[in-house]
CSV table of C-alpha atoms and ligand atoms in Angstrom, one decimal:
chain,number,residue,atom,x,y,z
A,21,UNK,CA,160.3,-9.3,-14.7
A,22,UNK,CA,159.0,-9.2,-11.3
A,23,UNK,CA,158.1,-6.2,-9.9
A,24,UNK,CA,159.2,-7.6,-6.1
A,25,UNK,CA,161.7,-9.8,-5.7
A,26,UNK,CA,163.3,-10.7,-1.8
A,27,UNK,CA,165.4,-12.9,-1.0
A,28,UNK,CA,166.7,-14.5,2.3
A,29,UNK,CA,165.4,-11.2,3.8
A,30,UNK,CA,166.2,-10.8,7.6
A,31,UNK,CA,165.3,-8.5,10.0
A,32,UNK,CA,166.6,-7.9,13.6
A,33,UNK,CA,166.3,-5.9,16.3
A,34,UNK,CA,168.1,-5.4,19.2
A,35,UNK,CA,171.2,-6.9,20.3
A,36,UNK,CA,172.8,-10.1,22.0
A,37,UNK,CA,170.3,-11.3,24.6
A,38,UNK,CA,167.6,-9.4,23.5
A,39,UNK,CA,167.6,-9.8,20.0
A,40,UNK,CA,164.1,-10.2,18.4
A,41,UNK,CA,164.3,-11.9,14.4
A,42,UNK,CA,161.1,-10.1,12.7
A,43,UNK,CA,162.1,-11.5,9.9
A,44,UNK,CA,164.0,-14.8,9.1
A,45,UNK,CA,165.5,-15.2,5.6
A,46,UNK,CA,162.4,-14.2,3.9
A,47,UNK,CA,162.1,-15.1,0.2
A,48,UNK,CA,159.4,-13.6,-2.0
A,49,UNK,CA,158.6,-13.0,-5.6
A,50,UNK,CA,155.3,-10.7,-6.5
A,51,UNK,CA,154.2,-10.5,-9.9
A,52,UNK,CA,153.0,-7.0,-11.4
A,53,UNK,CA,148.9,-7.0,-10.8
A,54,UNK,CA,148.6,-9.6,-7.7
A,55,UNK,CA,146.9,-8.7,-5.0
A,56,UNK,CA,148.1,-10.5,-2.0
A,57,UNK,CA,146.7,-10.6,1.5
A,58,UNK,CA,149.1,-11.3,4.1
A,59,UNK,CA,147.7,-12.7,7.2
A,60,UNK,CA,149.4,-14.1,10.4
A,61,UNK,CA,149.5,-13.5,14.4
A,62,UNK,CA,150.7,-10.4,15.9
A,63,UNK,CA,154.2,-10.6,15.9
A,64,UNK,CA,154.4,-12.4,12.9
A,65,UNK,CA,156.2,-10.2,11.2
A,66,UNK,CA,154.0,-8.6,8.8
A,67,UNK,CA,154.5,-4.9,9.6
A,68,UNK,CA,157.9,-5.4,9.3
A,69,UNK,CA,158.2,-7.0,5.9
A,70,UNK,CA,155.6,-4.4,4.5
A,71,UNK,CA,158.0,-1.6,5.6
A,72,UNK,CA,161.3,-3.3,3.8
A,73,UNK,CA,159.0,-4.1,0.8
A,74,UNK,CA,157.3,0.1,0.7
A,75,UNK,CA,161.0,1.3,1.3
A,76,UNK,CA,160.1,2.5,4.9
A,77,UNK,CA,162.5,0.5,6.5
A,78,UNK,CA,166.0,-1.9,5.5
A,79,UNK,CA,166.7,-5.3,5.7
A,80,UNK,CA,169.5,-6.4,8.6
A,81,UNK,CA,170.8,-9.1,5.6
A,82,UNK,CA,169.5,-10.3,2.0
A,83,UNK,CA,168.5,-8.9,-1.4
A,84,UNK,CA,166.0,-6.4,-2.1
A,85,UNK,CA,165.2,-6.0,-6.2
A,86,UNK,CA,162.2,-3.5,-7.1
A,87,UNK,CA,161.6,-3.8,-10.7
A,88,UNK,CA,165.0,-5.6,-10.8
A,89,UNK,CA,167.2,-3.1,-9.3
A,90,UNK,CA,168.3,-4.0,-6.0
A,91,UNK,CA,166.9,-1.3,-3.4
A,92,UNK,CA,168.4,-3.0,-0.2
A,93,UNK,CA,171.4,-0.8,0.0
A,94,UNK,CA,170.3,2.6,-1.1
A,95,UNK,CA,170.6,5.7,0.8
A,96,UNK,CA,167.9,7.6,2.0
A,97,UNK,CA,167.4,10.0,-0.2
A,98,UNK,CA,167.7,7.3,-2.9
A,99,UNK,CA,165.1,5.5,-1.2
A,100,UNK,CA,162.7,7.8,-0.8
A,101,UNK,CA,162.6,9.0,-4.5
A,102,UNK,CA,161.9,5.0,-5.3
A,103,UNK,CA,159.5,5.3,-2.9
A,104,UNK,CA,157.9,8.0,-3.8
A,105,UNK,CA,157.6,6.8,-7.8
A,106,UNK,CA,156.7,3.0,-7.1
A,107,UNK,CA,154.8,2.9,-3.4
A,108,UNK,CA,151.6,4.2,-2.1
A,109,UNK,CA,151.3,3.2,1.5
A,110,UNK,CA,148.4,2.9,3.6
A,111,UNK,CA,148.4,2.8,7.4
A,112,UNK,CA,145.9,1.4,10.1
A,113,UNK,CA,146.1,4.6,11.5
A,114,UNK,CA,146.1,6.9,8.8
A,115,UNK,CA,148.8,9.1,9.1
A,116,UNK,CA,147.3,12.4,8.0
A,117,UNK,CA,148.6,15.8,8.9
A,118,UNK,CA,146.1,17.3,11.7
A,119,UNK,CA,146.8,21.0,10.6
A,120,UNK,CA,146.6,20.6,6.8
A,121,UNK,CA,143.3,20.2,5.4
A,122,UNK,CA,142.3,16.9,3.5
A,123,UNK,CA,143.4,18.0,0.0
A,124,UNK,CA,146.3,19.7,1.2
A,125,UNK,CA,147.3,15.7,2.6
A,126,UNK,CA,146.2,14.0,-1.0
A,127,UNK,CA,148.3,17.0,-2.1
A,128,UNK,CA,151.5,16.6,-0.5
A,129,UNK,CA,153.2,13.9,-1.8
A,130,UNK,CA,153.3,15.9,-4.7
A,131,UNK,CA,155.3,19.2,-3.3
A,132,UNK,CA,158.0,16.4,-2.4
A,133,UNK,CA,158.4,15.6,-6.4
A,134,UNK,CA,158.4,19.2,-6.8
A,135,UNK,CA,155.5,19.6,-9.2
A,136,UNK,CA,153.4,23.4,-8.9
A,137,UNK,CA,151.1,24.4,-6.4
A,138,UNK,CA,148.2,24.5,-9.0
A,139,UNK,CA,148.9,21.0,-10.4
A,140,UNK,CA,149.2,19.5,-7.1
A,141,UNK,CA,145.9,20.8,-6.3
A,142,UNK,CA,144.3,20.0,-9.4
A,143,UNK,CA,145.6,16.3,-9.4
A,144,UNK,CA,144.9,16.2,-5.4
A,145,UNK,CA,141.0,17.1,-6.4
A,146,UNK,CA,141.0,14.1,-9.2
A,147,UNK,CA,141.9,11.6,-6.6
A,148,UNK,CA,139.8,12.8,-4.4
A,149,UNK,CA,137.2,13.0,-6.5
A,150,UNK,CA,138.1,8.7,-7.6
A,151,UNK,CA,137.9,8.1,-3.7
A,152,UNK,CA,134.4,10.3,-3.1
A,153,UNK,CA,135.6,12.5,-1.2
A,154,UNK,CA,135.5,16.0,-3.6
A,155,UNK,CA,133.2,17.4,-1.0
A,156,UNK,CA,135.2,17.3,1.8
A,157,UNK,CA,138.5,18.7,0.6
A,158,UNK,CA,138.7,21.7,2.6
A,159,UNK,CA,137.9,19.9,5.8
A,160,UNK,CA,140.4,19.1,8.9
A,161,UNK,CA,141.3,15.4,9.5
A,162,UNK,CA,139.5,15.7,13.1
A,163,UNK,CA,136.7,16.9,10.6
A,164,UNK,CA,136.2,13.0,9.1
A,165,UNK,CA,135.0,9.9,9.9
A,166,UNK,CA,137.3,6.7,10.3
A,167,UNK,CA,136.1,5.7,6.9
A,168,UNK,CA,136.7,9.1,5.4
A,169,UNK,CA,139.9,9.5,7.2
A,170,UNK,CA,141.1,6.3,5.5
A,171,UNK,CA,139.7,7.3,2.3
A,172,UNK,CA,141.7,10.3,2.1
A,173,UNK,CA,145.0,8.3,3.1
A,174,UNK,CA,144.1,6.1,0.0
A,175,UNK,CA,144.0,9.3,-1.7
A,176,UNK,CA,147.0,10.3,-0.8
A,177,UNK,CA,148.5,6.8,-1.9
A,178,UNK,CA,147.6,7.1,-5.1
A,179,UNK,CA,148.2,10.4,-5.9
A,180,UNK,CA,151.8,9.9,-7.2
A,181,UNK,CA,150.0,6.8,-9.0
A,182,UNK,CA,152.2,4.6,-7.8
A,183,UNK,CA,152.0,0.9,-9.3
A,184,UNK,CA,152.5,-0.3,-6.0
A,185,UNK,CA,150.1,0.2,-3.3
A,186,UNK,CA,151.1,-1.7,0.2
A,187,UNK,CA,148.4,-1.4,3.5
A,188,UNK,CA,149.3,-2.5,6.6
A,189,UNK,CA,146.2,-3.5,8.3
A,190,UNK,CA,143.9,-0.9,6.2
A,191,UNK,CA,140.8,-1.5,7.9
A,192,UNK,CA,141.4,-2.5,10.9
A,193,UNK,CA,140.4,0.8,12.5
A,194,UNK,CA,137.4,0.7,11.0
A,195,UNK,CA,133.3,-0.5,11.2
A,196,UNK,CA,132.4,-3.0,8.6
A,197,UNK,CA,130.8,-0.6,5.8
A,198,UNK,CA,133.7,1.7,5.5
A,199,UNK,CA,135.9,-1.2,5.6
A,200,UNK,CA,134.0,-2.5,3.1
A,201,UNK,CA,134.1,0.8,0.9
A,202,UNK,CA,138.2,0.7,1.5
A,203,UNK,CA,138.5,-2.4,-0.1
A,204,UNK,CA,135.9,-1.4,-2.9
A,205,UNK,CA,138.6,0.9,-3.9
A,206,UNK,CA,141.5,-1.2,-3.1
A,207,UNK,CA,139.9,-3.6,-5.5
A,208,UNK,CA,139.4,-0.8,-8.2
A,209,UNK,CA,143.2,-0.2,-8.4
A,210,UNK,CA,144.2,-3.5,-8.3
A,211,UNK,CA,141.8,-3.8,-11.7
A,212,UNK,CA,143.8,-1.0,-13.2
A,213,UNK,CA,146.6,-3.8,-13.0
A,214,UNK,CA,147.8,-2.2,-10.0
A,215,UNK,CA,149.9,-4.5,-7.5
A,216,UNK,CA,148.0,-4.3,-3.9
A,217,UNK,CA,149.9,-5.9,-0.9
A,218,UNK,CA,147.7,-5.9,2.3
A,219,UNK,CA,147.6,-7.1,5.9
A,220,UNK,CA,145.0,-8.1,7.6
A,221,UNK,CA,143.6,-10.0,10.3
A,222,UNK,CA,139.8,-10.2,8.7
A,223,UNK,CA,139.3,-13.8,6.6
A,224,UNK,CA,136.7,-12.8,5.0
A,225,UNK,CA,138.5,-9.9,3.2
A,226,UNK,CA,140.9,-12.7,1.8
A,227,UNK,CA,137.9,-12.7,-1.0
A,228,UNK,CA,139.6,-10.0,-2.7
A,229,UNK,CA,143.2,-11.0,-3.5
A,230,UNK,CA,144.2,-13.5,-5.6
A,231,UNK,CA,147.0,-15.1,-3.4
A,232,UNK,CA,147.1,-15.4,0.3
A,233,UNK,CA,150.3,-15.3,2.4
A,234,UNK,CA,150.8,-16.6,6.2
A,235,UNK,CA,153.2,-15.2,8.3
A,236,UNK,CA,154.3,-17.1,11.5
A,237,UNK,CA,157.7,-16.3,13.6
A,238,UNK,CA,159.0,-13.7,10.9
A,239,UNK,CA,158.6,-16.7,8.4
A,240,UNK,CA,156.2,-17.3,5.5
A,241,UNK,CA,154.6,-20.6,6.6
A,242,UNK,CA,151.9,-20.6,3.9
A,243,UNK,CA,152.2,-19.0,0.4
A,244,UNK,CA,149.2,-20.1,-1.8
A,245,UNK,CA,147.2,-18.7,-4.7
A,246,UNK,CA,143.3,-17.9,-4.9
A,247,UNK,CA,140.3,-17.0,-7.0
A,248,UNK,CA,139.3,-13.3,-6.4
A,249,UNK,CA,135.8,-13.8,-5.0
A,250,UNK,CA,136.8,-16.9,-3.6
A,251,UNK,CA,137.7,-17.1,0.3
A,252,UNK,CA,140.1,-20.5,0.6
A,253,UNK,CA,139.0,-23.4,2.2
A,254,UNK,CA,141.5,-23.1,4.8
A,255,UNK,CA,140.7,-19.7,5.7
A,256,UNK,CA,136.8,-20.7,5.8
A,257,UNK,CA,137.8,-23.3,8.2
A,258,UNK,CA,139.3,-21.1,10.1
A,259,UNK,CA,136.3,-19.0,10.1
A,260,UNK,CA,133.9,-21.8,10.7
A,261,UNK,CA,136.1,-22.9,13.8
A,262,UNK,CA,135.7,-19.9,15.4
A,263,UNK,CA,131.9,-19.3,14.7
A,264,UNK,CA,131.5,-22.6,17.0
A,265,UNK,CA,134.0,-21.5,19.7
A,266,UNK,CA,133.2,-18.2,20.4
A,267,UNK,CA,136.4,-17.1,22.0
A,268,UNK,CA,137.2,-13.7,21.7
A,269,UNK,CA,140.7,-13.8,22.1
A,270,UNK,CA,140.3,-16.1,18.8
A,271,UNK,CA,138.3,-14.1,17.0
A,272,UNK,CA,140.8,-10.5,17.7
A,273,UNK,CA,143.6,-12.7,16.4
A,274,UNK,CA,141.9,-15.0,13.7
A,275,UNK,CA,144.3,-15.6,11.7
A,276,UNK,CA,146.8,-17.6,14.0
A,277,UNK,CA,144.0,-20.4,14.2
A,278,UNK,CA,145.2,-21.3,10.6
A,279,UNK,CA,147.7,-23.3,12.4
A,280,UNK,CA,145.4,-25.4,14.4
A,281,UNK,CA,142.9,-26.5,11.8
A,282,UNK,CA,143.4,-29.5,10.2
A,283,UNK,CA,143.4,-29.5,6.5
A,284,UNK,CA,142.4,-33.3,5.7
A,285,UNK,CA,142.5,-32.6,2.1
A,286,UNK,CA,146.3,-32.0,1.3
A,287,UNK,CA,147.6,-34.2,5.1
A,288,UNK,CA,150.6,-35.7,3.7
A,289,UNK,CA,151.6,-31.9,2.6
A,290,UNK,CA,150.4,-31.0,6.0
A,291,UNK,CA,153.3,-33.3,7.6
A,292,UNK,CA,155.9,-31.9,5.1
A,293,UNK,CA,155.0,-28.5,6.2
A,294,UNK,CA,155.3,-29.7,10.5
A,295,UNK,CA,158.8,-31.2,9.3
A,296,UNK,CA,159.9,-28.0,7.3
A,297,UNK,CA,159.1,-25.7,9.9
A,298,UNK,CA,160.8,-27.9,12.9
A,299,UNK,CA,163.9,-27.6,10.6
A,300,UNK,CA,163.1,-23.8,9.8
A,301,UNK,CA,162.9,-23.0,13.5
A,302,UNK,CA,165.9,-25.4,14.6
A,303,UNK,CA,168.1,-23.4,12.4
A,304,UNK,CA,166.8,-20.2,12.8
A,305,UNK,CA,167.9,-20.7,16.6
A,306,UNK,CA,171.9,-21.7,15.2
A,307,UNK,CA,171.4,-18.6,13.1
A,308,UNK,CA,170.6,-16.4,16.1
A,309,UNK,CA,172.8,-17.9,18.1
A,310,UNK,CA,175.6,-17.6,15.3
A,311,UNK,CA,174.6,-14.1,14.9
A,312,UNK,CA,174.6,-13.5,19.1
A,313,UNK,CA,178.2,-14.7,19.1
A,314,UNK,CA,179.4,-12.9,16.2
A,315,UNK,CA,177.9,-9.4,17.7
A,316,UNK,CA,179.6,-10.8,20.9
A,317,UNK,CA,183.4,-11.2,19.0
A,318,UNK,CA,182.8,-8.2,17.4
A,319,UNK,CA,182.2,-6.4,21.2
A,320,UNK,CA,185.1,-8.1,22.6
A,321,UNK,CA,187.7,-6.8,19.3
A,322,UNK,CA,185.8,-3.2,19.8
A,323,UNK,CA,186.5,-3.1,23.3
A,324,UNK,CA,189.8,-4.6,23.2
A,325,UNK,CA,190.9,-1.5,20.5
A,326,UNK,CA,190.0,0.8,23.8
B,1,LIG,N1,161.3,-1.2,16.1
B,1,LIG,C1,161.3,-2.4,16.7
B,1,LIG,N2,162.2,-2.6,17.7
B,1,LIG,C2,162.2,-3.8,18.3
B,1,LIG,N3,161.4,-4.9,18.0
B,1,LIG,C3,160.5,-4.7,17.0
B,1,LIG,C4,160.4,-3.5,16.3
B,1,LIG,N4,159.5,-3.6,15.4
B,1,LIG,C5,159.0,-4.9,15.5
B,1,LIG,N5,159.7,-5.5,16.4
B,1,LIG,C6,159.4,-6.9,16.8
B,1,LIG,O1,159.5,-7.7,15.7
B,1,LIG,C7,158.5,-8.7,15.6
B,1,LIG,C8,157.6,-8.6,14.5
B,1,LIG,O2,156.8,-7.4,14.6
B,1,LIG,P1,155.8,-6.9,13.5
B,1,LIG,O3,156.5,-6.9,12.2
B,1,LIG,O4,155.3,-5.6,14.0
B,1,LIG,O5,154.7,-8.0,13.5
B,1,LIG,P2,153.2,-8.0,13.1
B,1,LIG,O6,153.0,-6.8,12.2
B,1,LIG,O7,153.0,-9.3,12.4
B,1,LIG,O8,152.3,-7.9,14.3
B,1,LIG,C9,157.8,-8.6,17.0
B,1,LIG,O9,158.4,-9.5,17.9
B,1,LIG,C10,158.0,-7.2,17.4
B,1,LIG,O10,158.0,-7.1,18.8
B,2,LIG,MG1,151.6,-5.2,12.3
């Protein structure tokens, strides 16, 4: 069984003229133990697909199973406890509570499950411990470095140990050697057979996961698998391209030069994939536009009741 499964996943916001489609019929299937690294522009998409897939947020239509029981329709309490026994989350900007003190963060999740004060400390000061932070536990977050700051989120995620851990963009806040002891541990769960879903907009941290997503226009454009260690050659392209050009706006947004590189070794495929997404985007227009008009009629009947 897998331990995600979405399918034809949308997302919108807003309404008639001004409705945006983060996501457009997404399908998905992740297998216990990947690690995935979902890359694509700003916009893309990603944020908004991590939040249906860590229960943070629902999809507008489609299916959402979690270990084969379909989450999409769940209330929020109901939500919240599958969250809180499958998900660890991890944001770009942390998310830790200013007045509570580091282990009393790690420790929280905990008092939501109920569990004692002395156990949720106990278990807090294990995780922290995993993470190297035991020496800082009775610091404030303003206390902490970025690096730190983000280890103690990761604490925090794990401290239900959750078989799930989702980051959205967990370094991205960060200087290169505490990004690089985030994903160290990242790495480490996702060897306890852990399932690690991460954004990022960094290439060369695609070395770590085993399968490599590409978002573009709430769509997955790209889906492929990868050798951990291994950076793929169409990400090293990528990287390459941008060593020669030196364009900064590039280089903030990497990951939408994917698009633009040629990939000589798999060009009939390349075609296939032009062709696929002309049709994807023609009829995600006919969608929005069905769904524009169908919001519309459903105005008109609302205001004709008045
Ligand atoms: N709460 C929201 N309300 C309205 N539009 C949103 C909201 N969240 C995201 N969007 C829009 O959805 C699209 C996808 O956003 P997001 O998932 O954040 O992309 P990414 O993480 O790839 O940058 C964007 O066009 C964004 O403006
Ligand atoms: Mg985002």
């Amino acid at each position: 069984m897998s331990v995600i499964q979405i399918d034809e996943v949308s997302k919108l916001y807003g309404f008639g003229d001004a409705t945006t489609v983060a996501l457009d019929e997404v399908s998905l299937t992740i297998e216990k133990g990947e690690f995935i690294a979902v890359m694509g522009p700003s916009g893309s998409g990603k944020t908004t697909l991590m939040n249906i897939l860590g229960l943070l947020d629902k999809p507008t239509h489609g299916v959402y199973k979690l270990n084969g029981r379909d989450v999409s329709r769940l209330s929020k309490i109901r939500q919240a406890k599958q969250r809180r026994d499958n998900i660890g989350f991890i944001f770009q900007s942390f998310n830790l509570l200013s007045k509570l003190t580091v282990i009393e963060n790690v420790a929280l999740p905990l008092a939501y499950k109920g569990t004692r004060s002395k156990k949720r400390l106990k278990t807090a000061e294990r995780v922290l411990e995993q993470v190297g932070l035991a020496d800082r536990d009775s610091y404030l977050p303003t206390q902490l470095s970025g690096g730190q700051l983000q280890r103690a989120a990761i604490a925090r995620a794990l401290v239900n140990n959750p078989s799930i851990i989702i980051a959205d963009e967990p370094t991205g806040n960060l200087d290169s050697v505490s990004a690089r002891v985030v994903m160290e541990l990242l790495s480490e769960v996702h060897k306890l057979g852990n399932t690690v879903i991460m954004v990022t907009h960094n290439p060369s941290l695609t070395r770590y996961a085993d399968r490599i997503i590409y978002m573009l226009d709430g769509s997955i454009v790209y889906d492929e698998s990868s050798v951990v260690g291994d950076i793929p050659s169409r990400v090293q392209r990528a990287i390459n391209a941008l060593r020669k050009s030196d364009d900064d706006e590039k280089l903030a947004n990497v990951s939408a030069m994917m698009e633009t590189i040629p990939d000589s070794s798999k060009t009939p495929e390349k075609t296939d994939t032009k062709k696929k997404r002309k049709a994807a985007k023609k009829a995600r227009k006919a969608r929005v536009k069905k769904a524009k008009k169908s919001e519309s009629n459903a105005k008109e009947k609302s205001e004709a009741k008045k």
